[in-house]
mmCIF file of C-alpha atoms in Angstrom:
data_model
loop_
_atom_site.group_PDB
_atom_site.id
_atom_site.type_symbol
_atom_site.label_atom_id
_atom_site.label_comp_id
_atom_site.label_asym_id
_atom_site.label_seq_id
_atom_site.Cartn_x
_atom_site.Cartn_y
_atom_site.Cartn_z
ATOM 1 C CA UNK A 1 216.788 72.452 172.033
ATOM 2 C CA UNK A 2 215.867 70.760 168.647
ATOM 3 C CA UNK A 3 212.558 71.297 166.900
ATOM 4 C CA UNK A 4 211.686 68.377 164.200
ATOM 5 C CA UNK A 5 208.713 69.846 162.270
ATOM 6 C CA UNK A 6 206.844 66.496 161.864
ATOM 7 C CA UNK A 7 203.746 65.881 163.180
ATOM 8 C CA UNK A 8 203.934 63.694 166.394
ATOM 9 C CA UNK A 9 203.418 60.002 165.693
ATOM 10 C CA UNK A 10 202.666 57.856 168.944
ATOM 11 C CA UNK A 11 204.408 54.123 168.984
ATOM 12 C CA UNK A 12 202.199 51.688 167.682
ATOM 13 C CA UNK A 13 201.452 48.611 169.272
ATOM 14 C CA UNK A 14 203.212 45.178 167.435
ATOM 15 C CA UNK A 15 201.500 43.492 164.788
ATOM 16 C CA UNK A 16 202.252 40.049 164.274
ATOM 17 C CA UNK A 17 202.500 38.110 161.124
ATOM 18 C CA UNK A 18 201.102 34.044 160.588
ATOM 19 C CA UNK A 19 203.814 32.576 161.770
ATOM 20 C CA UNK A 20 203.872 34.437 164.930
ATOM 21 C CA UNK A 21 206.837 37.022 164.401
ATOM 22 C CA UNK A 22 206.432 40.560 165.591
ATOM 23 C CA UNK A 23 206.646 43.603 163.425
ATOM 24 C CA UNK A 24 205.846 47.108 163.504
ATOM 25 C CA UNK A 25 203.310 48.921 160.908
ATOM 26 C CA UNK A 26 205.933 50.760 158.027
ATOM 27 C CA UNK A 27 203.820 54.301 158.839
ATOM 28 C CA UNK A 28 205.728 53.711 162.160
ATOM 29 C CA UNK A 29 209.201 53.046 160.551
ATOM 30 C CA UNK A 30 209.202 55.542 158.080
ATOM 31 C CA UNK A 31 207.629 58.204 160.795
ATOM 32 C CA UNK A 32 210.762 57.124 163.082
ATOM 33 C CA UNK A 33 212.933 57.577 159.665
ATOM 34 C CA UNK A 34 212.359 60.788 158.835
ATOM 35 C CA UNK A 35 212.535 61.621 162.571
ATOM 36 C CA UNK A 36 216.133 60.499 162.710
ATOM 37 C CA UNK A 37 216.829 61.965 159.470
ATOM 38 C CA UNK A 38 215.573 65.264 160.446
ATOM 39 C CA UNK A 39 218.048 65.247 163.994
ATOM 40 C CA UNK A 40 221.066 63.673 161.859
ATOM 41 C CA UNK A 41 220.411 67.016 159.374
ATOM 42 C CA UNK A 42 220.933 69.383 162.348
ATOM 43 C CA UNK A 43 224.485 67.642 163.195
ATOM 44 C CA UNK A 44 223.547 66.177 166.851
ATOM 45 C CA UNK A 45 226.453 64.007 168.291
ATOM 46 C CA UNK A 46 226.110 61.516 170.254
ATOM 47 C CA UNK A 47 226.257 60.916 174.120
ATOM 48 C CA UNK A 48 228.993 59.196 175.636
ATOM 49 C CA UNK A 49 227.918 55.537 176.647
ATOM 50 C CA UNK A 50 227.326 55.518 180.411
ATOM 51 C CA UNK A 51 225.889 58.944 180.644
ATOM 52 C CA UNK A 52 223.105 59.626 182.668
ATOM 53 C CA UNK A 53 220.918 62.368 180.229
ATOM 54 C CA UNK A 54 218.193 64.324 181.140
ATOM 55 C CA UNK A 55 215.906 64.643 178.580
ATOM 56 C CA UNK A 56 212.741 67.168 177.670
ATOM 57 C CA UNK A 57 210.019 66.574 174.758
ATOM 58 C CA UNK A 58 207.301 69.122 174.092
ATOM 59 C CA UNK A 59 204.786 67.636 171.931
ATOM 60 C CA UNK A 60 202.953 69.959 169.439
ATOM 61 C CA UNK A 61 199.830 68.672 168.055
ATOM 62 C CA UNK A 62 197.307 69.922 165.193
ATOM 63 C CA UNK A 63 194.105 70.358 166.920
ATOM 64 C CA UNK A 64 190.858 69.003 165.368
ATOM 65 C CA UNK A 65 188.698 71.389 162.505
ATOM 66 C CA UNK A 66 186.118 71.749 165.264
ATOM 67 C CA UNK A 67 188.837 73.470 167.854
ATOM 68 C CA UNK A 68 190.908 74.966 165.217
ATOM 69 C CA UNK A 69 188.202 76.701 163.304
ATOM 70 C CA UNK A 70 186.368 78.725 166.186
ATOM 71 C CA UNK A 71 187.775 82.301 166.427
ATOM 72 C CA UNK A 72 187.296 82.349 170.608
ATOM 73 C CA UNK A 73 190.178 79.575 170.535
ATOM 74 C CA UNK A 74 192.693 81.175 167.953
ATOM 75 C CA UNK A 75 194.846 82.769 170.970
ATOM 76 C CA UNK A 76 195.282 79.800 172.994
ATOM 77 C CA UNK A 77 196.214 78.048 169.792
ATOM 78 C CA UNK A 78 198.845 80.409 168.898
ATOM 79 C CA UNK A 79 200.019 80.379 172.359
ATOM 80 C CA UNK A 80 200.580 76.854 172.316
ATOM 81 C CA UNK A 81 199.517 76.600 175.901
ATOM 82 C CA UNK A 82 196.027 74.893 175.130
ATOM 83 C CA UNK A 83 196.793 71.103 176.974
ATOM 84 C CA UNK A 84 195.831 67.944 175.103
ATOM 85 C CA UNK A 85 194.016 65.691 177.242
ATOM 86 C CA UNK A 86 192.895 63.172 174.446
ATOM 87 C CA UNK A 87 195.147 60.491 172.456
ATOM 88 C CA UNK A 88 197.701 60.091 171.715
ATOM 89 C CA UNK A 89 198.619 58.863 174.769
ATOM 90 C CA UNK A 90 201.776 60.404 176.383
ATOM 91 C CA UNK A 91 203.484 57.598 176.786
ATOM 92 C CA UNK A 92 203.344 56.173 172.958
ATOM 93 C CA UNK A 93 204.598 59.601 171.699
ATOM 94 C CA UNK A 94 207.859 59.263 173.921
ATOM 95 C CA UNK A 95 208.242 55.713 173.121
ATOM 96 C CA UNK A 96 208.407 56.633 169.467
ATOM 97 C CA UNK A 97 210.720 59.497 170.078
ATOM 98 C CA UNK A 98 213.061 57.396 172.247
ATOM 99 C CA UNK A 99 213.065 54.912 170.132
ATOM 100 C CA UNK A 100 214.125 57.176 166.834
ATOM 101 C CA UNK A 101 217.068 58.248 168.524
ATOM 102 C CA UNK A 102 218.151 55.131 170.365
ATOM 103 C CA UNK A 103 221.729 54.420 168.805
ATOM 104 C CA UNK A 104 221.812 57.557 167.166
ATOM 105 C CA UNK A 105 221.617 60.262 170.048
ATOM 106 C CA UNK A 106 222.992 57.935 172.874
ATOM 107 C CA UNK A 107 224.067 54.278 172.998
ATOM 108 C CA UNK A 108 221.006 52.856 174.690
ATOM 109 C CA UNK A 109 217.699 54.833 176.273
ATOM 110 C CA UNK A 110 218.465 53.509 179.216
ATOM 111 C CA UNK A 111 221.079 56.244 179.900
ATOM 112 C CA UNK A 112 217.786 58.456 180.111
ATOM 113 C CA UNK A 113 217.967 59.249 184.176
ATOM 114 C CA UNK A 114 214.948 62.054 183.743
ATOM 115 C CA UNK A 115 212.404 62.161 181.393
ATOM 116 C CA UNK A 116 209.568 65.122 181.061
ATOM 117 C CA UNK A 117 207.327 65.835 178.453
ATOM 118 C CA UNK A 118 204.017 67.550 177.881
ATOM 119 C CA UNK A 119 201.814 67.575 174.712
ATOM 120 C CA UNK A 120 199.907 70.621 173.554
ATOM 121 C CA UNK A 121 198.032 71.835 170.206
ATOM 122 C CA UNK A 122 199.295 73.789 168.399
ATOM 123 C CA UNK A 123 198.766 75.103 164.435
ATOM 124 C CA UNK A 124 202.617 74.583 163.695
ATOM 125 C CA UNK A 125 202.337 70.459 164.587
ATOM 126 C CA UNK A 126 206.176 69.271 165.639
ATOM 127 C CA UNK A 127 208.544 67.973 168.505
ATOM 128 C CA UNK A 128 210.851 69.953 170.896
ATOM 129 C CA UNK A 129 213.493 67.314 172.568
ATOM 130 C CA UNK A 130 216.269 68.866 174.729
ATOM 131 C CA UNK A 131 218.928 66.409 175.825
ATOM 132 C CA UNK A 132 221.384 66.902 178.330
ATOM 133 C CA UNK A 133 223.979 65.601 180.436
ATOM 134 C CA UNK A 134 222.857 64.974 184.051
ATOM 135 C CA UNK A 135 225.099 66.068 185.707
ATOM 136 C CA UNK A 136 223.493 65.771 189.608
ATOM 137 C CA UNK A 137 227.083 64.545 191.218
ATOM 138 C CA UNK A 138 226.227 61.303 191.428
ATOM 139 C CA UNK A 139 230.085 60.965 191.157
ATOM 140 C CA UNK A 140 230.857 63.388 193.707
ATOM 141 C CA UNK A 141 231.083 61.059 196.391
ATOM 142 C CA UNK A 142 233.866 58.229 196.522
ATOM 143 C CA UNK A 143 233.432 56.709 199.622
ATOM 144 C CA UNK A 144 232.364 57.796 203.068
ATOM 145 C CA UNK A 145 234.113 57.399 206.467
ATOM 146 C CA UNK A 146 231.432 56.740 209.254
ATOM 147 C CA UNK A 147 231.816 55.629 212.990
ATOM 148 C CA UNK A 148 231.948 52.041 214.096
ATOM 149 C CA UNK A 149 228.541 52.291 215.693
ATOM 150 C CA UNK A 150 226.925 53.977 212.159
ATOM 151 C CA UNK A 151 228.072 51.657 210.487
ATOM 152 C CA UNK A 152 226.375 48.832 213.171
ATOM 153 C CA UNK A 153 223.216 51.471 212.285
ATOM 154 C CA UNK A 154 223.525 50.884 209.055
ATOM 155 C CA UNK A 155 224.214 46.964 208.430
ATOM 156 C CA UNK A 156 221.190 46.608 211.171
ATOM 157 C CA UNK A 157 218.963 48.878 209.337
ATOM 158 C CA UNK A 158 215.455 47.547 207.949
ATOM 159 C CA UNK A 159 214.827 50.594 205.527
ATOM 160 C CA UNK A 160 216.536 53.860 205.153
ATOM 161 C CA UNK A 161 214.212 55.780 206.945
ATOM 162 C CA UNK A 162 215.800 54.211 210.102
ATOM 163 C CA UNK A 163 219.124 54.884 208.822
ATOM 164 C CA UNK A 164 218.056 58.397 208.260
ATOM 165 C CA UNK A 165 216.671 59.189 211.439
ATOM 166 C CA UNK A 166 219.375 57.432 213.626
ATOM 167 C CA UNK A 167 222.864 59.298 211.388
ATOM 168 C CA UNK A 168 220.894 62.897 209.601
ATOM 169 C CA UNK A 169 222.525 64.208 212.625
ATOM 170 C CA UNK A 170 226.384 63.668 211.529
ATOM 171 C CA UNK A 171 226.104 63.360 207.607
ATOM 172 C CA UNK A 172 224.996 65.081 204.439
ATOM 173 C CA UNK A 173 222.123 63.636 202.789
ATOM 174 C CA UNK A 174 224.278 62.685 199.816
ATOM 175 C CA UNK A 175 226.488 60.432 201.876
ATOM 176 C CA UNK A 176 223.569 59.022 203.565
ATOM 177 C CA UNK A 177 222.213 57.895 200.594
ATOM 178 C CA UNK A 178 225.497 56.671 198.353
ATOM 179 C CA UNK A 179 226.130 54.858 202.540
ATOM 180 C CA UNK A 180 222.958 53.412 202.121
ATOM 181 C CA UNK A 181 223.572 52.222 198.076
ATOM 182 C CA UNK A 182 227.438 51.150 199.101
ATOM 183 C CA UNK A 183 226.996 49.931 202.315
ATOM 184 C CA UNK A 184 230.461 47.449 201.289
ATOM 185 C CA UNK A 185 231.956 50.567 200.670
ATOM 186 C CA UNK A 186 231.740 52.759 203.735
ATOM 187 C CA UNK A 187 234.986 52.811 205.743
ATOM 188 C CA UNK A 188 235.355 53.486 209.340
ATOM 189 C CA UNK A 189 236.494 56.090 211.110
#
């Protein structure tokens, strides 16, 4: 896991100057900056191209004077368990992590398979992000030998849930579904 101790910074919406061109306010790029700057310092490498990742971010945010200062709340805040359910919006904060480390900590986020996060308050503001390879075998399977008649089933099916029901019997769920994704691939029996 790495910890950047910046406050979270959601992803800003475009601005756009006269002559129509898009750009993005410099509080944005310089947050996204220091971000990177901050992961390069604790010697990340990057991800192979092609590699599906998995990736965690635990948002820590400051809380506002009027939840911070009353005494009742001080053990939830030091917890860290106390959920924010006001902006920034979820989705803004991961698009401005993502986007930091796009190039950096993998080629391009679109290797990002699985993505979680949460956002909570907390009195030490920063990010968690835990990246790793996802490893769920999608390369386990090669190719799969079915009958003559499943693989009638299959060519004939309207949706998988068909499929499913009419083969579950005589295959794994994993070569039901890479059958189903590589239906030119299945060989016969």
């Amino acid at each position: 896991m790495v910890v950047i101790n910046l406050d979270p910074y959601p992803s800003p919406r475009p601005r756009f100057t006269r002559q129509g061109r898009a750009y993005m306010p410099s509080e944005y790029t310089a947050w996204k900056k220091s971000f990177l700057k901050e992961w390069l310092k604790q010697g990340h490498v990057k991800f192979e191209p092609g590699v599906a990742l998995d990736v965690i971010i635990t948002f820590y945010i400051r809380p506002p004077v009027s939840i911070s200062k009353v005494k009742k709340n001080q053990n939830l805040l030091k917890a860290e368990t106390w959920r924010v359910v006001k902006k920034p919006d979820l989705d803004n904060l991961e698009k401005s992590v993502l986007d930091a480390l796009n190039g950096n900590a993998w080629d391009d986020d679109n290797q990002i398979s699985d993505l979680s996060s949460r956002k909570r308050y907390s009195l030490n503001p920063r990010v968690e992000i835990s990246i790793r390879e996802d490893g769920s075998g999608q390369d386990e399977i090669s190719s799969v030998k079915m009958t003559k008649s499943d693989i009638e089933i299959l060519k004939s099916a309207t949706n998988i849930v068909d499929f499913w029901n009419a083969c579950a019997e005589f295959y794994s769920d994993e070569e039901l579904a890479w059958a189903w994704l590589h239906p030119e691939l299945v060989e016969r029996k």
